[in-house]
Tab-separated table of C-alpha atoms in Angstrom:
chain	number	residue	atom	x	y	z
A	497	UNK	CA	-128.168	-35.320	233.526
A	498	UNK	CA	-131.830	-37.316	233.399
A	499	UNK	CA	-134.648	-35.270	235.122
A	500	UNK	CA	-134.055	-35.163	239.143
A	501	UNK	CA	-134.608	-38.126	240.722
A	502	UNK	CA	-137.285	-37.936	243.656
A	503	UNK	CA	-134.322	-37.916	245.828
A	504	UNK	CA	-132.628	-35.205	244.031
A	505	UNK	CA	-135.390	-33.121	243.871
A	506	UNK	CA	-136.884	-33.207	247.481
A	507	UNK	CA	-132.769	-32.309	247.997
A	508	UNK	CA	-133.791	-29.216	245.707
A	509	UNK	CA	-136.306	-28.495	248.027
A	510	UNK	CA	-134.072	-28.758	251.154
A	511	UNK	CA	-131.278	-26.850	249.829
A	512	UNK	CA	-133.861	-23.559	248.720
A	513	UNK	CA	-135.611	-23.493	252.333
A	514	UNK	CA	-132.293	-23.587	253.695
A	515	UNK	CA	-130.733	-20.992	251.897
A	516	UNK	CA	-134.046	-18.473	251.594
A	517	UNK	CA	-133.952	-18.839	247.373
A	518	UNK	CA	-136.946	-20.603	245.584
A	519	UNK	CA	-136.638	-22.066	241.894
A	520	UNK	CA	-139.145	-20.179	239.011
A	521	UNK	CA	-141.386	-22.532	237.919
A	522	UNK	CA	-142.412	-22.113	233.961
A	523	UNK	CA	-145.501	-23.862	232.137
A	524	UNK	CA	-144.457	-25.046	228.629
A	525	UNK	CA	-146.278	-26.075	225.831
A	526	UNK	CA	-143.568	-26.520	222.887
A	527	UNK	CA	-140.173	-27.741	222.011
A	528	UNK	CA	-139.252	-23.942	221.627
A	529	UNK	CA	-140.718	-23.371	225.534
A	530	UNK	CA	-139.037	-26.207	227.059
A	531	UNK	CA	-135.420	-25.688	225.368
A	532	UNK	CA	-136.187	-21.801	226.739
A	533	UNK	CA	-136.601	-22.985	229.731
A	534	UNK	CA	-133.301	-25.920	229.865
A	535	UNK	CA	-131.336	-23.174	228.273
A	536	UNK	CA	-131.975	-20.076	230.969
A	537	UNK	CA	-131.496	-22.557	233.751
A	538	UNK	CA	-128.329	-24.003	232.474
A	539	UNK	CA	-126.883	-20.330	231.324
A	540	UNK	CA	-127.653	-19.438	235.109
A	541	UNK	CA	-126.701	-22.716	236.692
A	542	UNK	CA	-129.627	-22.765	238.541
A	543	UNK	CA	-131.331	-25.740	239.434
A	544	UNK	CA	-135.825	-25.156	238.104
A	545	UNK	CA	-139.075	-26.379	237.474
A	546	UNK	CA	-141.002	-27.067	234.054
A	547	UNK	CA	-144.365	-27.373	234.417
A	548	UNK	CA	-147.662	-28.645	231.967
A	549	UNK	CA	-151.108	-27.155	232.799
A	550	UNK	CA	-153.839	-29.247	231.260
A	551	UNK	CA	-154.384	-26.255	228.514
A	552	UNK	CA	-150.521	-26.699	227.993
A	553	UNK	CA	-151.450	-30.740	227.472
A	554	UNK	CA	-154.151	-30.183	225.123
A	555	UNK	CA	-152.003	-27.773	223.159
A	556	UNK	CA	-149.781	-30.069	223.057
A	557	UNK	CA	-151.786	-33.061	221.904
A	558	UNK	CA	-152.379	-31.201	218.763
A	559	UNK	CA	-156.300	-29.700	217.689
A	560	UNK	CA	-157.753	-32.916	216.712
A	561	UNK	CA	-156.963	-34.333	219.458
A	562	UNK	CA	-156.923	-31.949	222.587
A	563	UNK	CA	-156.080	-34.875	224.876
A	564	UNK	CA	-154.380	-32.899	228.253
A	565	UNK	CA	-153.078	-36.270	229.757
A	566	UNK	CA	-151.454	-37.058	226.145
A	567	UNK	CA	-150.188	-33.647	225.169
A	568	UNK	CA	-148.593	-33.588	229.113
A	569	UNK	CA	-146.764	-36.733	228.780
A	570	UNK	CA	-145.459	-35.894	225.458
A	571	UNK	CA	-144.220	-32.587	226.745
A	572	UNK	CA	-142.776	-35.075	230.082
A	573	UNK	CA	-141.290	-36.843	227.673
A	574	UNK	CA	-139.121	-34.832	225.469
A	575	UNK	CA	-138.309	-32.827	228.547
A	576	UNK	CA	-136.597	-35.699	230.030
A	577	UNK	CA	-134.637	-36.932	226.921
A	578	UNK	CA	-133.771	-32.516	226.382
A	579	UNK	CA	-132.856	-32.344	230.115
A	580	UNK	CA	-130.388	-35.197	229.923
A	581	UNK	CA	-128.005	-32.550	227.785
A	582	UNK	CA	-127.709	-29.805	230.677
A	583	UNK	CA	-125.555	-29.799	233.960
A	584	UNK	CA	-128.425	-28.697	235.930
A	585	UNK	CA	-131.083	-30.470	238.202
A	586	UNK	CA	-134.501	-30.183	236.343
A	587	UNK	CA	-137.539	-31.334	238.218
A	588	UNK	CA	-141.225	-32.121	236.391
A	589	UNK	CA	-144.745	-30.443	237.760
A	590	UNK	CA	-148.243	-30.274	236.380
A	591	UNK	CA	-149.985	-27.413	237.430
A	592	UNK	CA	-153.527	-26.058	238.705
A	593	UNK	CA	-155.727	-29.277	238.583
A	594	UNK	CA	-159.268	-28.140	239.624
A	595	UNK	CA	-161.176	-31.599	241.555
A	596	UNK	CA	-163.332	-31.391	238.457
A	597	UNK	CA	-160.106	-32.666	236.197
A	598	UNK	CA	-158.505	-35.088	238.929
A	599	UNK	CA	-160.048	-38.060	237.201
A	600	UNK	CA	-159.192	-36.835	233.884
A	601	UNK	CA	-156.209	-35.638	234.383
A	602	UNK	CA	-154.497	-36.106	237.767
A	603	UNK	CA	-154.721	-39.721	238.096
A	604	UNK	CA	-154.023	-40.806	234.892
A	605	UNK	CA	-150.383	-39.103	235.047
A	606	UNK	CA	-149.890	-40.392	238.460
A	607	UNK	CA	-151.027	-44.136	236.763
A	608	UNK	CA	-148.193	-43.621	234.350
A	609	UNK	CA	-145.831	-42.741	236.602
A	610	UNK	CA	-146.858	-45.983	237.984
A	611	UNK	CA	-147.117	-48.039	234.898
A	612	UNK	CA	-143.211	-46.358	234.444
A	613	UNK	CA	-141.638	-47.904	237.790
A	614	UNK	CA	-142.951	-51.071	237.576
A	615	UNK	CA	-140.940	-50.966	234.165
A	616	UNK	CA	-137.641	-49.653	235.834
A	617	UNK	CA	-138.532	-46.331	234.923
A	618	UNK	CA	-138.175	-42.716	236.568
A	619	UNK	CA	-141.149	-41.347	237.022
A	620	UNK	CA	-142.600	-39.253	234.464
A	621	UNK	CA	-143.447	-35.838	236.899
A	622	UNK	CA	-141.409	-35.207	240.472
A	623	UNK	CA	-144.963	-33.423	241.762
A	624	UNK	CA	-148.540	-32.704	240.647
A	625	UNK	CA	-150.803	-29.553	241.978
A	626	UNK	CA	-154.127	-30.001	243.026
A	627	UNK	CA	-156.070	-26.952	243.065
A	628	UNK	CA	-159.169	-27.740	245.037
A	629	UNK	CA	-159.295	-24.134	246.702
A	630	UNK	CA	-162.719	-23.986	244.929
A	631	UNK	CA	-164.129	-26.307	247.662
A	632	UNK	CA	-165.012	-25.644	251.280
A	633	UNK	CA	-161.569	-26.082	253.345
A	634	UNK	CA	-162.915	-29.605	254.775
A	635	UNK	CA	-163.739	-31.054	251.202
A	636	UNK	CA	-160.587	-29.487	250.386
A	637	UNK	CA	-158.139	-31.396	252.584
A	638	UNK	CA	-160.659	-34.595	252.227
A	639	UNK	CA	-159.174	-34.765	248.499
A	640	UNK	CA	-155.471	-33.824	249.036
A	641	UNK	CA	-155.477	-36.589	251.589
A	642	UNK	CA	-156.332	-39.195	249.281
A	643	UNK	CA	-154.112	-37.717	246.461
A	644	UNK	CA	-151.249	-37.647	249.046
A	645	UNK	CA	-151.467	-40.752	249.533
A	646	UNK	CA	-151.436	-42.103	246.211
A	647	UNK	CA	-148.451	-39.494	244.740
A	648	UNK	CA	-145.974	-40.615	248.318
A	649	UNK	CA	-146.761	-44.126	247.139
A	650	UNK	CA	-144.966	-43.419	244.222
A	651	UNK	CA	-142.694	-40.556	245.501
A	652	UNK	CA	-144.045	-37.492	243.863
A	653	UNK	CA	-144.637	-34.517	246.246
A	654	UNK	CA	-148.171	-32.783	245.951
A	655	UNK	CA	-148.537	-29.431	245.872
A	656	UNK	CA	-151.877	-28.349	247.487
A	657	UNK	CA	-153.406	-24.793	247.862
A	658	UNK	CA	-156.303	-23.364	250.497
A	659	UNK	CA	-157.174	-19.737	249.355
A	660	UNK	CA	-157.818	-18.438	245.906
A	661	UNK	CA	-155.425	-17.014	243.458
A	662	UNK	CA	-157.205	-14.319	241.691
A	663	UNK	CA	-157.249	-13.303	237.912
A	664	UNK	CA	-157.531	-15.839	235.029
A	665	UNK	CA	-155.228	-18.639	233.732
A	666	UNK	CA	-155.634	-20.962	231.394
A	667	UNK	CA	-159.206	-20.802	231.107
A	668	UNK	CA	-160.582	-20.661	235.132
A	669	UNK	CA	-161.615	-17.299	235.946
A	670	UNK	CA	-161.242	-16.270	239.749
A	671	UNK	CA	-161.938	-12.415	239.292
A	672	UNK	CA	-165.138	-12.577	240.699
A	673	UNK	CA	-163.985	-13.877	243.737
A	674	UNK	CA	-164.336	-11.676	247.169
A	675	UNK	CA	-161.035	-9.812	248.124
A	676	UNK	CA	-161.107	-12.247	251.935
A	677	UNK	CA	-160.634	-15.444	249.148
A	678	UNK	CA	-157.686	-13.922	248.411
A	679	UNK	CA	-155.874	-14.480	251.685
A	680	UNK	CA	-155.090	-17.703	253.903
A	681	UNK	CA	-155.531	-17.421	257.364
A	682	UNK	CA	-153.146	-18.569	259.993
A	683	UNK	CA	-155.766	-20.902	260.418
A	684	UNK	CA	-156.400	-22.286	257.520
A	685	UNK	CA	-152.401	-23.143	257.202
A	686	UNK	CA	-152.296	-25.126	260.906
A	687	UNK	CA	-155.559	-26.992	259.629
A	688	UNK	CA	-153.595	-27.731	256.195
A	689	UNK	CA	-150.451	-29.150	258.148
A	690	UNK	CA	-152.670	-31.294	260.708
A	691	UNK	CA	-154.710	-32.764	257.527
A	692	UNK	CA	-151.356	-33.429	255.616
A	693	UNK	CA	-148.636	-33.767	257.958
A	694	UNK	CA	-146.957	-37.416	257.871
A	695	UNK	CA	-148.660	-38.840	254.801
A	696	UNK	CA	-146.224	-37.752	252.043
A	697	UNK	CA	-143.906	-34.612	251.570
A	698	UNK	CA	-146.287	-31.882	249.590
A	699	UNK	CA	-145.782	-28.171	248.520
A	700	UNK	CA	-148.169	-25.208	249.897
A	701	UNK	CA	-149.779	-22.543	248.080
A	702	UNK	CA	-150.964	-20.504	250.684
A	703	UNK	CA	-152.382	-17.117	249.006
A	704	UNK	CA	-151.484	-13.498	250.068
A	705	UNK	CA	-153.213	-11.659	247.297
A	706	UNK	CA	-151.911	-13.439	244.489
A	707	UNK	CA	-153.724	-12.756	241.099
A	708	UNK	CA	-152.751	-14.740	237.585
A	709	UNK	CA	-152.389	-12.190	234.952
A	710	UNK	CA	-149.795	-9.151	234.192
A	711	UNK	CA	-151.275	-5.741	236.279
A	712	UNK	CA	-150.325	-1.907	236.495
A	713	UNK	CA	-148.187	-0.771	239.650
A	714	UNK	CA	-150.457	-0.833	242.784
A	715	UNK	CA	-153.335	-2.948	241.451
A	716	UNK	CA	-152.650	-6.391	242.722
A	717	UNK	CA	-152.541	-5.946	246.627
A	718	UNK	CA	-150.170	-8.413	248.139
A	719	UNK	CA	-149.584	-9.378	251.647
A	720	UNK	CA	-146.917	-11.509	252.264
A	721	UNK	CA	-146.699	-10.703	255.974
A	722	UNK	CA	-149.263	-13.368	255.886
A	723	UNK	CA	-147.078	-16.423	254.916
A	724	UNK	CA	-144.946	-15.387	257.588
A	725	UNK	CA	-147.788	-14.965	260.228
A	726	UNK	CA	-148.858	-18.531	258.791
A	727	UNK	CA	-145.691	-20.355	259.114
A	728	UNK	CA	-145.334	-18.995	262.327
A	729	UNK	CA	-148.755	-20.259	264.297
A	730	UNK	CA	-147.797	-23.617	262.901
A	731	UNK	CA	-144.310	-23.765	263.623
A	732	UNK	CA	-145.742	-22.064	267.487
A	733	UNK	CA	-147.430	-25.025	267.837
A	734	UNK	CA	-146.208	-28.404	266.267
A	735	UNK	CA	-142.034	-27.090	266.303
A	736	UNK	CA	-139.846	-25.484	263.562
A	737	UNK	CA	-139.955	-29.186	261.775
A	738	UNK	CA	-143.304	-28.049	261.046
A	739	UNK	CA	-142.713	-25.009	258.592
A	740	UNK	CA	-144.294	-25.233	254.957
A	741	UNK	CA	-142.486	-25.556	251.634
A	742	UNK	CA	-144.741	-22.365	250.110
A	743	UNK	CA	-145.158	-21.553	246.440
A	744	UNK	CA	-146.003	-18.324	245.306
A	745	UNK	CA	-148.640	-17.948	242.430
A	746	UNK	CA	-149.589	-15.129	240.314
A	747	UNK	CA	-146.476	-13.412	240.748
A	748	UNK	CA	-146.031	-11.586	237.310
A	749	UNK	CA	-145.265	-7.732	238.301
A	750	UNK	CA	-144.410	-8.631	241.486
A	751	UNK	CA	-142.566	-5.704	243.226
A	752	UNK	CA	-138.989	-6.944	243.609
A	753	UNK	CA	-138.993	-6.294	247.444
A	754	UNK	CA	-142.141	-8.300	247.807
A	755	UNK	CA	-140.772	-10.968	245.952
A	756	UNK	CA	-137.739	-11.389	248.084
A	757	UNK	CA	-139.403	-10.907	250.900
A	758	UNK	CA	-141.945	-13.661	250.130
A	759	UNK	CA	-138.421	-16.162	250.206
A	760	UNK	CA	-137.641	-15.166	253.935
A	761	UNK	CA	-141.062	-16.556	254.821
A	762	UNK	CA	-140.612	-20.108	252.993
A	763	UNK	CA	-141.536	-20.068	249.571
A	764	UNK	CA	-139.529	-22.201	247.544
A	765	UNK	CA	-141.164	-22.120	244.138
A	766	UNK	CA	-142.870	-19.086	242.373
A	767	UNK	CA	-144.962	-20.098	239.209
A	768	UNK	CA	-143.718	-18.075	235.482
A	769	UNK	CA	-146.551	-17.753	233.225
A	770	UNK	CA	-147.297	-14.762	232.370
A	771	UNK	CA	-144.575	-13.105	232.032
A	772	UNK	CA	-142.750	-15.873	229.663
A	773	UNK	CA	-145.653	-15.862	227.551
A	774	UNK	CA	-145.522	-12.038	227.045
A	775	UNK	CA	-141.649	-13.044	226.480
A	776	UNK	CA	-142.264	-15.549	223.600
A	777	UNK	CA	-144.309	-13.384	221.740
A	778	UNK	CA	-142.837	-10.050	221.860
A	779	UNK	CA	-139.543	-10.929	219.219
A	780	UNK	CA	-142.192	-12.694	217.237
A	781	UNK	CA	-144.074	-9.614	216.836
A	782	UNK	CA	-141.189	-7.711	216.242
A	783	UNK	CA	-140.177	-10.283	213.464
A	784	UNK	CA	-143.444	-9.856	212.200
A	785	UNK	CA	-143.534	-5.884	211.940
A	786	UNK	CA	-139.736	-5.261	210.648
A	787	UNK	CA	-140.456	-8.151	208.153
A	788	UNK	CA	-143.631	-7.527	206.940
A	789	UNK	CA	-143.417	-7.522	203.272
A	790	UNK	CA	-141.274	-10.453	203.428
A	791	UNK	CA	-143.428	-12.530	205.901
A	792	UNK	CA	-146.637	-12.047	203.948
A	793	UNK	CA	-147.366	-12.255	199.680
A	794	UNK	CA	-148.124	-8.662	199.533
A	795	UNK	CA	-149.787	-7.289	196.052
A	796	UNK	CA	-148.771	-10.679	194.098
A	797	UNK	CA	-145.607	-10.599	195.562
A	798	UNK	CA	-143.864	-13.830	196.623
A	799	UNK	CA	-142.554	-13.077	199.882
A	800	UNK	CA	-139.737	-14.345	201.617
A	801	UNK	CA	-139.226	-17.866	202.483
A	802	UNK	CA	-136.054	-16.892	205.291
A	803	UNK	CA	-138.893	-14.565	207.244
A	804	UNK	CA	-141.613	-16.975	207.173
A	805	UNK	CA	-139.881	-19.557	208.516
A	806	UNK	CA	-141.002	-20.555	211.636
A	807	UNK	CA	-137.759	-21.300	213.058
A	808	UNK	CA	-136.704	-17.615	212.089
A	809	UNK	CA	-139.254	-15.990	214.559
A	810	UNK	CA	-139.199	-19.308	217.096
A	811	UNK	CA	-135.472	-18.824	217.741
A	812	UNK	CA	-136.095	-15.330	218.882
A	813	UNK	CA	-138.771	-16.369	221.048
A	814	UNK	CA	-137.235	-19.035	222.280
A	815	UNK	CA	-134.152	-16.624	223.246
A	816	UNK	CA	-137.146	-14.005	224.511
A	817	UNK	CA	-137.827	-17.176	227.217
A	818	UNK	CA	-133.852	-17.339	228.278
A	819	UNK	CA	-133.777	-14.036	229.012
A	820	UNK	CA	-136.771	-14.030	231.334
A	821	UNK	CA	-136.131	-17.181	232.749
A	822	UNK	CA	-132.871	-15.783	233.472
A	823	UNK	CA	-133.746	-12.753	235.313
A	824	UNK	CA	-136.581	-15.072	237.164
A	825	UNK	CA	-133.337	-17.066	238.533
A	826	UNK	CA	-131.418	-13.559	239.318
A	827	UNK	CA	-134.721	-12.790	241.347
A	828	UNK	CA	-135.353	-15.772	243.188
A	829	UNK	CA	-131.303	-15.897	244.441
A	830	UNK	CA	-131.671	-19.339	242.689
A	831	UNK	CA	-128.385	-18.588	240.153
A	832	UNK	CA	-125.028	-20.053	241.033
A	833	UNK	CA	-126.729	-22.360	243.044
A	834	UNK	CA	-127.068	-26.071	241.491
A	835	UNK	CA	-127.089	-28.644	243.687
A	836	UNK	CA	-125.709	-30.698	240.850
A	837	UNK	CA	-123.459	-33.509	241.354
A	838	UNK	CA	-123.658	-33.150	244.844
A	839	UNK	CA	-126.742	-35.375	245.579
């Protein structure tokens, strides 16, 4: 099956408010990522989300050239020609885009996309994420107006957020930020929904404490009462058509009763980062240390070729990201539940 149509995947949407379940949502940056990711969703049949972040891009693009828009297509790319091989609904999503990168980054993806339906072509990405929670809340919504605008003109969804994720990801640093930046306020959502409402379906991420990063028990202080408080003033006051399709960031560690609890209040997406990252390189460490002698030319020695094969230590990685993935789709209440071949 090709990548979801923007039909299919706004169905996606539908069918995971509906039934309280939300699809993970992993960043790749390699073949060995993305067939991870196809793999865990498939073994699950769960419907997901891949995702690029513009550090995943310039990976991607290789060191010479460190090009985020070329690195994310080529990712786009093989995901859709990989994708077409699994029984599953797989929908495309770049990730934090700071107002600083929009230019850059943003709207040259959303050109393609363009460039690709003119040509008869799916689009390349389903959605796009602008992050512009580093802006005053009316500069904020200023920007994911216009970006709305141009992503429903080419049906892609936009996922904006208003309140800061804490921690550090791929390169912006938030953990200086004041603990009150970590939480949106009923208002804030009702002034999100009266900016955005009408011009183009988009995703929320509305913050509760969310921090990027891996933490100890008890260290990461999450809310999610206030998604629920949230949804609520808006739905009070423009009607239960009104309630947000959430997305839940920075949830690696996440207690599972405040995970599941998060779903109740709307959230329909919840980022993997983290976590698959620490998943990917834990069996190549363990390659690394139970092959040692035969991974490196120790003492003169010439080593051995079957250990320092890349795909000998990628394979396990790769099966280190099915396994997470998996459990991600256990978590969410996502498994069993493709909406494929019904839409």
């Amino acid at each position: 099956m090709p990548i979801a149509t923007p039909a299919q995947y706004a169905a996606m949407l539908d069918a995971a408010q509906e039934g309280s379940y939300a699809y993970p949502a992993m960043n790749v940056t390699s073949l060995p990522t993305i067939n991870g990711a196809l793999k865990a969703f498939a073994d699950k049949k769960s419907d997901g989300i891949i995702q690029v972040s513009t550090g995943g891009g310039q990976f991607a693009s290789g060191l010479d050239q460190k090009d985020a828009v070329l690195g994310a297509i080529i990712l786009a790319e093989a995901t859709h020609r990989l994708a077409e091989k699994y029984d599953v609904l797989i929908a495309l999503h770049t990730d934090h885009c700071q107002p600083g990168k929009v230019d850059s980054f943003l709207k040259p993806l959303i050109a393609e996309t363009a460039r690709r339906r003119e040509a008869g072509l799916p689009n390349l990405f389903q959605s796009h994420m602008l992050d512009a929670s580093e802006l005053p809340l009316k500069e904020n919504l200023e920007l994911s107006v216009e970006l709305l605008k141009l992503c429903a003109a080419n049906e892609i969804i936009l996922e904006v957020e208003a309140g800061v994720v804490g921690g550090e990801e791929d390169g912006v640093d938030h953990s200086d930020q004041p603990a009150d930046k970590l939480y949106t306020t009923p208002e804030d959502m009702v002034a999100v929904y009266e900016a955005l409402n009408g011009l183009g379906r988009y995703m929320f991420a509305a913050t509760f404490g969310n921090v990027h990063g891996s933490y100890k028990p008890g260290a990461v202080k999450l809310r999610p009462e206030i998604l629920k408080a949230g949804q609520e003033a808006v739905m009070a006051k423009y009607g239960k058509e009104a309630e947000f399709d959430l997305v839940f960031h920075g949830g690696s560690g996440t207690p599972e009763e405040q995970l599941r609890e998060t779903l109740d209040y709307g959230v329909v997406k919840m980022n993997i980062d983290t976590d698959t990252q620490y998943a990917f390189t834990r069996p190549v460490v363990d390659h690394i240390m139970k092959n040692y002698d035969g991974v490196l030319k120790i003492d003169g020695e010439v080593g051995n070729k079957k250990t320092y094969d890349p795909r000998s230590y990628l394979k396990s990685a790769e099966m280190g990201v099915v396994q997470r993935m998996g459990e991600a789709c256990d978590d969410l209440y996502s498994t069993g539940k493709t909406i494929f071949g019904k839409v």
